[in-house]
């Protein structure tokens, strides 16, 4: 199989996010980036498919802080090729990102009859929509999202899609196709730092020069701001002992002990 | 008269989903504000009887066709485009749900209409529509304007009251008889939820663990508390994805919706996907090291602290109290 995984860096929400002076974007100065979680799962799913079916895994990413580390890590995990598109990801909305990637796949003549494009199902900054369906529509490929398992076969794949309440559906998808991956069938694998360092010395990240889109953000964003809590929890403070005592009172008040 | 507002009604296994009524409620409010009619479109086999429940709409377009059951985004989009052309709809409302994910984006790609994702609020401003979108796991809000009121808004489930979209009156129905191309994504079968040892939807007390529990071994600390309280452990997506808890214990968008008497959110940041599944718990007790975690904005009781330190002490104290 010819597997493409699209990797995207997103702000790490464990850190405090600040709005920039323009009031319409995030202040990038203190942002720490990490690989979007569904994309990490998409990579794992691709590696599992490669192990089962054979083939090649190519990881593709826009330029973003720490993206080289992520691309080298993907190579260390078993990806065969890493491609960076030297356009600043943070300045592109999903619609523009999909346009650039459409050109990438068209120009590279990359799509073969056994190609599978695996973006994450969605990302926490998908204001303009999800990449997977936008890309599928532009490339006229079949698409399904919220995928949590993929089994390969000749010319098609069988996928599991999550609905709600633990209910899932099994779908058959004709290749080539775009699958928005929510979670891989196994947790993303761990790769030792030493192996990543070794790959950094031996492997190369390819660069694909593509034109910057004319309209990087499509939407008319009026402002970004931190939510003002409608209500705030009643906060309990004190030592661990004191907090636990008060929580016991809360449980008693709610008649559960 | 302004362009009509169109709701993509969502159904799963012959039942109209709550998000449909949420969209009809907010759609009705917007339609009244801009002086436009409100339409809905309903797809799939047995759609006709379900249309009677969509009385908040001025008209329901029904495509009663078994090929449209869980149809791929491109197929649904083709139907939506026909309805938009026929009705001159300006604003299209789609659910931000797993069932409908990708339909809005596909429609945006095929029509060039702007799409605003993750909407939690919508209001009319003259002929413009202003939408508030929830980004970065609920840490940032963004106000976005559709200047001429034309576009696609994907609405977050649970953000709007479903009761506002319910009506006892049956709406006028217009049947659509459209050819449906053989799709390249075909529904085969449902995979029923795994029946775990415990049904978390029936528990009075749930001890929910998130990423902050840090390791599979630490889940035992939550098990200990759940056991002494006579409840059960459940988890947010990252814990399930790591395989630390079975799928049957997942709470949130893809997992279960729960409403226990007491819900502990331990090391759970409160991302919208999780919140969706436990927001109606009667008492939510949140413990997190991050004082700005969104979970504290919705929880009833909050503790800024380390769950790993707190859990053993709390378990002992509950034990002592119960004697």
XYZ file of C-alpha atoms in Angstrom:
580
model
C 0.000 0.000 0.000
C 1.038 3.528 -0.704
C 0.367 5.218 2.636
C 0.540 8.967 3.209
C 0.206 10.338 6.726
C -0.455 14.053 7.094
C 1.047 15.388 10.295
C 0.012 18.664 11.867
C 1.451 20.521 14.826
C -1.020 22.107 17.236
C -0.527 24.231 20.348
C -0.085 22.130 23.459
C -3.161 23.018 25.503
C -1.455 21.907 28.694
C 0.314 25.282 28.414
C -1.478 28.567 28.894
C -2.712 30.004 25.583
C -2.622 33.766 25.093
C -4.339 35.843 22.432
C -2.022 38.011 20.313
C -2.164 41.812 20.242
C -4.294 41.734 17.072
C -7.002 40.014 19.127
C -7.590 37.549 16.291
C -4.890 34.936 16.665
C -2.823 33.153 19.293
C 0.306 34.789 20.642
C 2.959 32.501 19.176
C 5.784 33.704 21.430
C 5.138 31.309 24.283
C 3.313 28.582 22.394
C 4.625 25.087 22.691
C 3.643 22.805 19.841
C 2.961 19.115 19.758
C 1.781 16.671 17.144
C -2.009 16.666 16.884
C -3.114 13.513 18.702
C -5.313 11.985 15.986
C -2.376 12.491 13.574
C -0.152 10.498 15.908
C -2.744 7.731 15.712
C -2.892 8.077 11.911
C 0.861 7.429 11.806
C 0.486 4.383 14.040
C -2.359 3.038 11.884
C -0.222 3.502 8.759
C 2.706 1.664 10.336
C 0.409 -1.207 11.375
C -0.980 -1.411 7.814
C 2.533 -1.419 6.371
C 3.528 -4.254 8.691
C 0.467 -6.289 7.710
C 0.176 -5.470 4.022
C 3.604 -4.252 2.985
C 4.096 -0.944 1.230
C 5.560 2.400 2.009
C 4.716 5.121 4.538
C 5.352 8.765 3.642
C 4.806 11.442 6.280
C 3.990 14.957 5.100
C 3.910 18.128 7.211
C 3.898 21.892 6.862
C 6.648 23.871 8.533
C 6.012 24.497 12.212
C 8.078 24.680 15.394
C 9.530 21.284 16.302
C 8.116 19.653 13.187
C 11.563 18.305 12.196
C 11.701 16.336 15.445
C 8.261 14.924 14.719
C 9.239 13.960 11.156
C 12.477 12.297 12.302
C 10.554 10.481 15.035
C 8.142 9.191 12.380
C 11.111 7.898 10.363
C 12.535 6.268 13.491
C 9.184 4.559 14.082
C 9.244 3.045 10.616
C 8.086 5.627 8.076
C 10.053 5.414 4.814
C 9.996 9.009 3.677
C 9.441 12.398 5.299
C 8.405 15.468 3.325
C 8.189 19.014 4.664
C 6.265 21.722 2.850
C 8.138 24.926 3.739
C 5.055 27.075 4.321
C 4.235 28.288 7.815
C 1.402 26.073 9.012
C 0.242 28.518 11.685
C -0.656 31.104 9.048
C -2.809 28.703 7.039
C -6.425 27.805 7.693
C -7.643 24.305 6.882
C -9.072 25.366 3.512
C -5.707 26.798 2.378
C -3.826 23.784 3.805
C -6.070 21.460 1.812
C -5.393 23.494 -1.370
C -1.627 23.214 -0.958
C -1.814 19.503 -0.187
C -4.065 18.940 -3.187
C -1.336 20.444 -5.354
C 1.229 18.300 -3.601
C -0.641 15.105 -4.418
C -1.466 16.210 -7.955
C 2.059 17.426 -8.743
C 3.861 14.462 -7.300
C 1.713 12.088 -9.327
C 1.598 10.496 -5.951
C -1.770 8.845 -6.055
C -1.772 5.252 -7.164
C -4.607 2.750 -7.153
C -3.455 1.469 -3.748
C -2.973 4.889 -2.124
C -4.400 5.689 1.252
C -4.212 9.217 2.662
C -4.376 9.308 6.435
C -4.873 12.675 8.117
C -6.131 12.832 11.688
C -9.919 12.890 11.836
C -9.884 16.428 13.188
C -7.691 18.897 15.061
C -8.365 21.283 17.942
C -7.907 24.312 15.661
C -10.082 23.134 12.748
C -12.077 26.370 12.681
C -12.652 26.179 8.904
C -13.420 22.468 8.787
C -11.475 19.216 8.794
C -8.579 18.559 6.465
C -9.584 15.005 5.493
C -12.934 15.772 3.810
C -11.627 18.999 2.243
C -8.723 17.097 0.714
C -10.923 14.199 -0.379
C -13.373 16.561 -2.081
C -10.574 18.367 -3.934
C -8.905 15.126 -5.033
C -12.289 13.496 -5.759
C -11.471 10.590 -3.478
C -13.794 8.645 -1.177
C -13.651 9.779 2.452
C -14.743 8.612 5.847
C -13.829 10.101 9.225
C -13.758 9.147 12.927
C -11.986 5.945 11.908
C -10.767 3.702 14.731
C -9.537 0.655 12.829
C -8.467 -0.283 9.293
C -8.036 -3.692 7.674
C -6.480 -3.828 4.227
C -7.479 -5.915 1.248
C -6.820 -5.750 -2.512
C -8.156 -2.455 -3.832
C -10.210 -1.719 -0.736
C -10.102 -1.370 3.022
C -12.584 -2.208 5.740
C -12.764 0.499 8.373
C -14.468 1.007 11.698
C -16.087 4.383 12.334
C -17.140 5.548 15.778
C -20.646 6.871 16.291
C -21.616 7.441 19.924
C -22.252 5.433 23.049
C -19.607 2.915 22.018
C -21.558 2.068 18.838
C -19.388 1.670 15.761
C -20.054 0.972 12.109
C -18.119 -1.154 9.651
C -17.650 0.363 6.208
C -15.946 -0.796 3.034
C -13.944 1.865 1.218
C -12.610 1.626 -2.340
C -9.001 2.757 -2.832
C -7.503 5.273 -3.360
C -9.183 7.021 -0.441
C -8.833 9.473 2.430
C -9.487 8.173 5.949
C -9.726 10.595 8.860
C -8.178 8.612 11.699
C -9.468 9.140 15.221
C -7.532 6.380 16.901
C -5.301 3.543 15.788
C -6.146 -0.007 16.780
C -3.179 0.116 19.189
C -1.686 3.029 21.168
C 1.028 4.925 19.245
C 4.340 3.114 19.635
C 7.236 4.449 21.635
C 10.595 4.995 20.028
C 13.768 5.555 22.083
C 15.364 8.982 21.780
C 18.678 7.334 20.842
C 17.043 5.822 17.769
C 15.592 9.199 16.750
C 19.057 10.765 17.148
C 20.573 8.063 14.961
C 17.916 8.668 12.286
C 18.617 12.419 12.429
C 22.202 11.655 11.432
C 21.416 9.213 8.659
C 18.076 10.299 7.150
C 16.964 13.384 5.277
C 13.737 15.350 5.326
C 12.742 16.155 1.753
C 11.305 19.569 0.959
C 8.420 20.058 -1.459
C 8.292 23.621 -2.736
C 4.694 24.670 -3.275
C 3.154 28.072 -3.845
C 1.645 29.868 -0.880
C -2.142 30.119 -1.257
C -3.620 33.522 -2.078
C -6.076 33.463 0.800
C -4.387 31.863 3.818
C -7.426 32.259 6.097
C -10.862 32.129 4.548
C -12.988 33.214 7.481
C -13.688 36.676 8.781
C -12.453 36.221 12.356
C -13.644 39.141 14.471
C -11.867 38.229 17.667
C -10.372 35.443 19.726
C -10.627 35.462 23.480
C -10.511 33.282 26.532
C -13.902 32.049 27.674
C -15.370 33.772 30.671
C -16.761 31.064 32.840
C -20.514 31.243 33.208
C -20.064 29.533 36.517
C -16.947 28.585 38.354
C -16.514 25.565 40.554
C -16.517 26.138 44.287
C -12.798 25.712 44.897
C -11.563 23.728 47.872
C -8.149 24.690 49.179
C -5.801 23.459 51.845
C -3.468 20.584 52.556
C -4.216 17.191 51.012
C -5.716 16.108 54.333
C -7.928 19.194 54.563
C -9.060 18.876 50.959
C -9.922 15.205 51.466
C -11.911 16.045 54.636
C -13.938 18.631 52.768
C -14.554 16.268 49.856
C -15.879 13.662 52.276
C -18.364 16.320 53.463
C -19.362 17.001 49.844
C -19.957 13.283 49.288
C -22.009 13.092 52.467
C -24.042 16.116 51.422
C -24.786 14.412 48.115
C -25.948 11.346 50.040
C -23.462 8.963 48.467
C -21.774 8.018 51.747
C -37.085 38.023 2.666
C -33.711 36.649 3.675
C -32.437 33.354 2.322
C -33.853 30.296 4.090
C -31.914 28.528 6.820
C -31.452 24.812 6.250
C -30.889 22.177 8.962
C -29.371 18.815 8.060
C -31.452 16.558 10.318
C -29.480 13.721 11.833
C -30.829 10.277 12.557
C -29.198 7.106 13.711
C -30.962 3.747 13.634
C -34.332 5.303 13.005
C -34.141 7.857 15.804
C -33.771 11.587 15.400
C -30.642 12.669 17.299
C -30.836 15.431 19.917
C -28.485 17.594 17.863
C -31.257 17.845 15.250
C -33.600 19.487 17.761
C -30.788 21.726 18.994
C -30.215 22.885 15.424
C -33.929 23.378 14.787
C -34.175 25.479 17.962
C -31.304 27.778 17.142
C -32.265 27.743 13.456
C -35.770 28.909 14.353
C -34.386 31.764 16.469
C -32.037 32.875 13.682
C -34.764 32.524 11.047
C -37.113 34.726 13.082
C -34.376 37.313 13.616
C -33.491 37.638 9.936
C -37.035 37.074 8.636
C -36.300 33.843 6.792
C -38.036 30.481 6.591
C -36.497 27.454 8.325
C -36.152 24.248 6.339
C -34.823 20.820 7.252
C -33.583 17.963 5.129
C -33.870 14.351 6.259
C -32.245 11.391 4.523
C -32.403 7.616 4.700
C -34.883 4.786 4.612
C -37.951 5.177 6.828
C -37.259 8.913 6.808
C -40.871 9.856 6.067
C -42.358 8.974 9.502
C -39.457 10.657 11.256
C -40.106 13.905 9.380
C -43.254 14.386 11.466
C -41.029 15.133 14.457
C -39.373 18.092 12.767
C -42.320 20.444 13.148
C -40.163 23.424 14.084
C -39.242 23.634 10.418
C -41.487 25.399 7.921
C -40.812 22.592 5.478
C -38.898 19.317 5.509
C -37.250 17.916 2.391
C -37.254 14.135 2.638
C -35.099 11.793 0.589
C -36.479 8.400 1.600
C -33.878 6.109 0.106
C -32.090 3.183 1.780
C -28.918 4.100 -0.123
C -28.793 7.257 1.975
C -28.519 5.355 5.265
C -25.159 6.346 6.766
C -24.216 7.524 3.298
C -20.740 8.978 2.718
C -20.227 12.724 2.993
C -20.032 13.170 -0.786
C -23.436 11.495 -1.309
C -25.118 13.538 1.430
C -23.506 16.666 0.021
C -24.962 15.980 -3.422
C -28.452 15.911 -1.883
C -27.758 19.058 0.160
C -26.563 20.899 -2.939
C -29.790 20.050 -4.746
C -31.852 21.310 -1.809
C -29.756 24.486 -1.514
C -30.205 25.193 -5.240
C -33.916 24.488 -5.060
C -34.604 26.445 -1.870
C -31.961 29.186 -2.187
C -30.885 28.404 1.384
C -28.194 30.743 2.693
C -27.129 29.250 6.015
C -26.756 25.497 6.483
C -26.592 23.977 9.965
C -24.828 20.636 10.406
C -24.101 18.716 13.618
C -20.584 18.601 14.968
C -21.090 14.922 15.695
C -19.328 11.727 14.724
C -22.269 10.770 12.509
C -22.133 14.001 10.486
C -18.397 14.730 10.680
C -17.017 15.728 7.291
C -20.346 16.545 5.648
C -20.017 20.286 6.348
C -16.439 20.377 5.067
C -17.320 18.418 1.929
C -20.193 20.821 1.274
C -17.835 23.762 1.835
C -15.336 22.312 -0.639
C -18.001 21.726 -3.259
C -19.867 25.015 -2.921
C -17.135 27.424 -1.821
C -19.324 28.462 1.113
C -17.365 29.392 4.248
C -17.612 26.911 7.102
C -17.444 27.718 10.795
C -16.703 24.675 12.920
C -17.290 23.883 16.617
C -20.045 26.536 17.086
C -21.398 27.066 20.584
C -23.419 30.216 19.962
C -25.109 31.843 16.992
C -26.882 35.176 16.616
C -28.152 37.411 13.872
C -26.615 40.839 13.372
C -28.715 42.542 10.715
C -28.422 40.222 7.736
C -25.099 38.874 9.009
C -24.745 35.820 11.218
C -22.223 35.852 14.042
C -20.982 32.526 15.326
C -18.883 31.687 18.365
C -16.565 28.777 17.885
C -14.828 26.823 20.621
C -11.191 26.051 19.798
C -8.120 24.445 21.365
C -9.992 22.018 23.582
C -12.244 24.736 24.941
C -9.453 27.107 25.977
C -10.180 29.786 23.369
C -13.340 31.164 21.810
C -13.471 32.797 18.413
C -16.191 35.080 17.047
C -16.623 34.704 13.316
C -18.964 36.644 11.071
C -20.711 35.440 7.963
C -21.243 38.936 6.516
C -24.100 38.069 4.156
C -25.482 35.291 6.349
C -24.368 32.653 3.856
C -22.276 29.747 5.010
C -22.155 26.462 6.868
C -22.152 26.281 10.654
C -21.269 23.065 12.434
C -22.938 23.144 15.838
C -21.510 21.528 18.923
C -23.896 19.010 20.528
C -25.113 20.021 23.958
C -24.452 23.722 23.350
C -28.063 24.599 22.531
C -31.309 23.558 24.262
C -32.906 20.642 22.405
C -36.362 21.481 23.764
C -36.398 24.684 21.707
C -36.415 22.559 18.565
C -39.264 20.233 19.462
C -42.813 20.621 18.237
C -46.020 18.581 18.289
C -47.052 19.745 14.850
C -46.098 17.840 11.746
C -44.397 20.027 9.144
C -45.152 20.175 5.420
C -42.997 17.615 3.624
C -41.512 17.777 0.157
C -40.248 14.490 -1.188
C -36.985 14.388 -3.060
C -36.507 11.722 -5.648
C -32.851 11.907 -6.483
C -30.610 9.450 -8.233
C -27.882 8.260 -5.869
C -24.587 7.186 -7.407
C -23.071 3.935 -6.182
C -20.929 5.152 -3.302
C -17.290 4.198 -2.829
C -17.835 4.056 0.918
C -20.398 1.402 1.807
C -21.961 0.744 5.185
C -21.726 -2.948 6.074
C -22.884 -3.412 9.640
C -23.097 -1.976 13.125
C -20.613 -3.153 15.706
C -22.511 -3.091 18.983
C -20.871 -1.525 22.050
C -18.658 -3.888 23.968
C -20.511 -5.045 27.016
C -18.084 -4.558 29.820
C -18.331 -5.945 33.305
C -19.937 -2.704 34.418
C -22.522 -0.454 32.748
C -21.202 3.013 33.562
C -24.466 4.656 32.494
C -26.196 3.003 35.447
C -23.764 4.039 38.177
C -24.561 6.505 40.946
C -20.904 7.356 41.420
C -18.289 7.515 38.701
C -14.597 8.089 39.247
C -13.451 9.481 35.892
C -9.754 9.472 35.100
C -7.939 11.423 32.406
C -4.420 11.953 31.200
C -3.457 13.269 34.642
C -3.586 9.735 36.036
C -0.280 9.291 34.166
C -0.005 5.507 34.045
C -2.014 2.317 33.980
C -0.746 1.382 37.452
C -2.167 4.582 38.893
C -5.662 3.702 37.670
C -5.761 1.332 40.649
C -5.882 4.391 42.948
C -9.129 5.414 41.234
C -10.411 1.826 41.420
C -9.803 1.880 45.175
C -11.875 5.036 45.595
C -14.634 3.718 43.315
C -14.749 0.472 45.261
C -15.110 2.099 48.665
C -17.798 4.418 47.270
C -19.645 1.585 45.536
C -19.127 3.194 42.135
C -17.085 2.491 39.039
C -14.103 3.904 37.175
C -14.587 5.512 33.781
C -12.180 7.453 31.592
C -11.628 10.116 28.981
C -10.370 9.328 25.483
C -6.572 9.523 26.091
C -6.819 6.856 28.808
C -8.896 4.566 26.561
C -6.535 5.122 23.607
C -3.623 4.071 25.791
C -5.458 0.851 26.568
C -5.495 1.583 30.318
C -9.277 1.130 30.443
C -11.621 -0.820 28.144
C -13.797 0.919 25.549
C -16.895 0.197 27.632
C -15.621 2.721 30.213
C -15.232 5.658 27.816
C -17.196 8.822 28.570
C -17.640 11.500 25.912
C -18.424 12.089 22.274
C -17.587 8.583 21.040
C -18.275 6.909 24.347
C -21.078 6.929 26.838
C -23.216 9.778 28.089
C -23.505 9.504 31.855
C -25.461 11.299 34.553
C -24.386 9.957 37.938
C -25.125 11.569 41.268
C -21.403 12.285 41.702
C -18.810 12.433 38.921
C -15.148 12.734 39.798
C -13.129 14.287 36.940
C -9.597 13.384 37.962
C -6.788 14.726 35.799
C -9.361 15.503 33.108
C -8.901 18.914 31.480
C -12.504 19.214 30.358
C -12.120 19.137 26.572
C -15.501 19.588 24.854
C -15.518 15.976 23.646
C -15.436 14.713 27.226
C -17.708 17.401 28.647
C -20.378 16.363 26.153
C -20.671 12.996 27.878
C -20.802 13.997 31.560
C -22.063 17.578 31.726
C -25.397 16.578 33.235
C -23.888 14.802 36.229
C -25.569 16.106 39.369
C -22.338 16.917 41.210
C -19.043 17.192 39.337
C -15.890 17.166 41.459
C -12.839 18.158 39.418
C -9.225 17.699 40.480
C -6.509 19.038 38.209
C -3.014 20.475 38.570
C -3.833 23.201 36.027
C -5.833 25.947 37.776
C -7.009 27.182 34.358
C -8.262 23.807 33.111
C -11.683 24.329 31.456
C -13.165 21.580 33.661
C -13.273 24.077 36.566
C -15.628 26.308 34.594
C -18.321 23.666 34.585
C -17.618 21.564 37.658
C -19.453 22.156 40.934
C -16.487 21.484 43.185
C -12.865 22.087 42.189
C -9.495 21.185 43.648
C -6.208 22.373 42.203
C -3.863 19.549 43.044
C -2.287 16.242 42.220
C -4.817 13.404 41.966
C -2.114 10.868 42.783
C -1.522 12.493 46.164
C -5.178 13.091 46.906
C -6.656 9.733 45.929
C -5.163 7.470 48.639
C -5.923 10.009 51.371
C -9.490 10.495 50.166
C -10.064 6.748 49.881
C -8.891 6.242 53.475
C -11.086 9.041 54.762
C -14.175 7.742 52.944
C -13.455 4.302 54.398
C -13.158 5.780 57.893
C -16.369 7.757 57.470
C -18.295 4.726 56.318
C -16.892 2.788 59.258
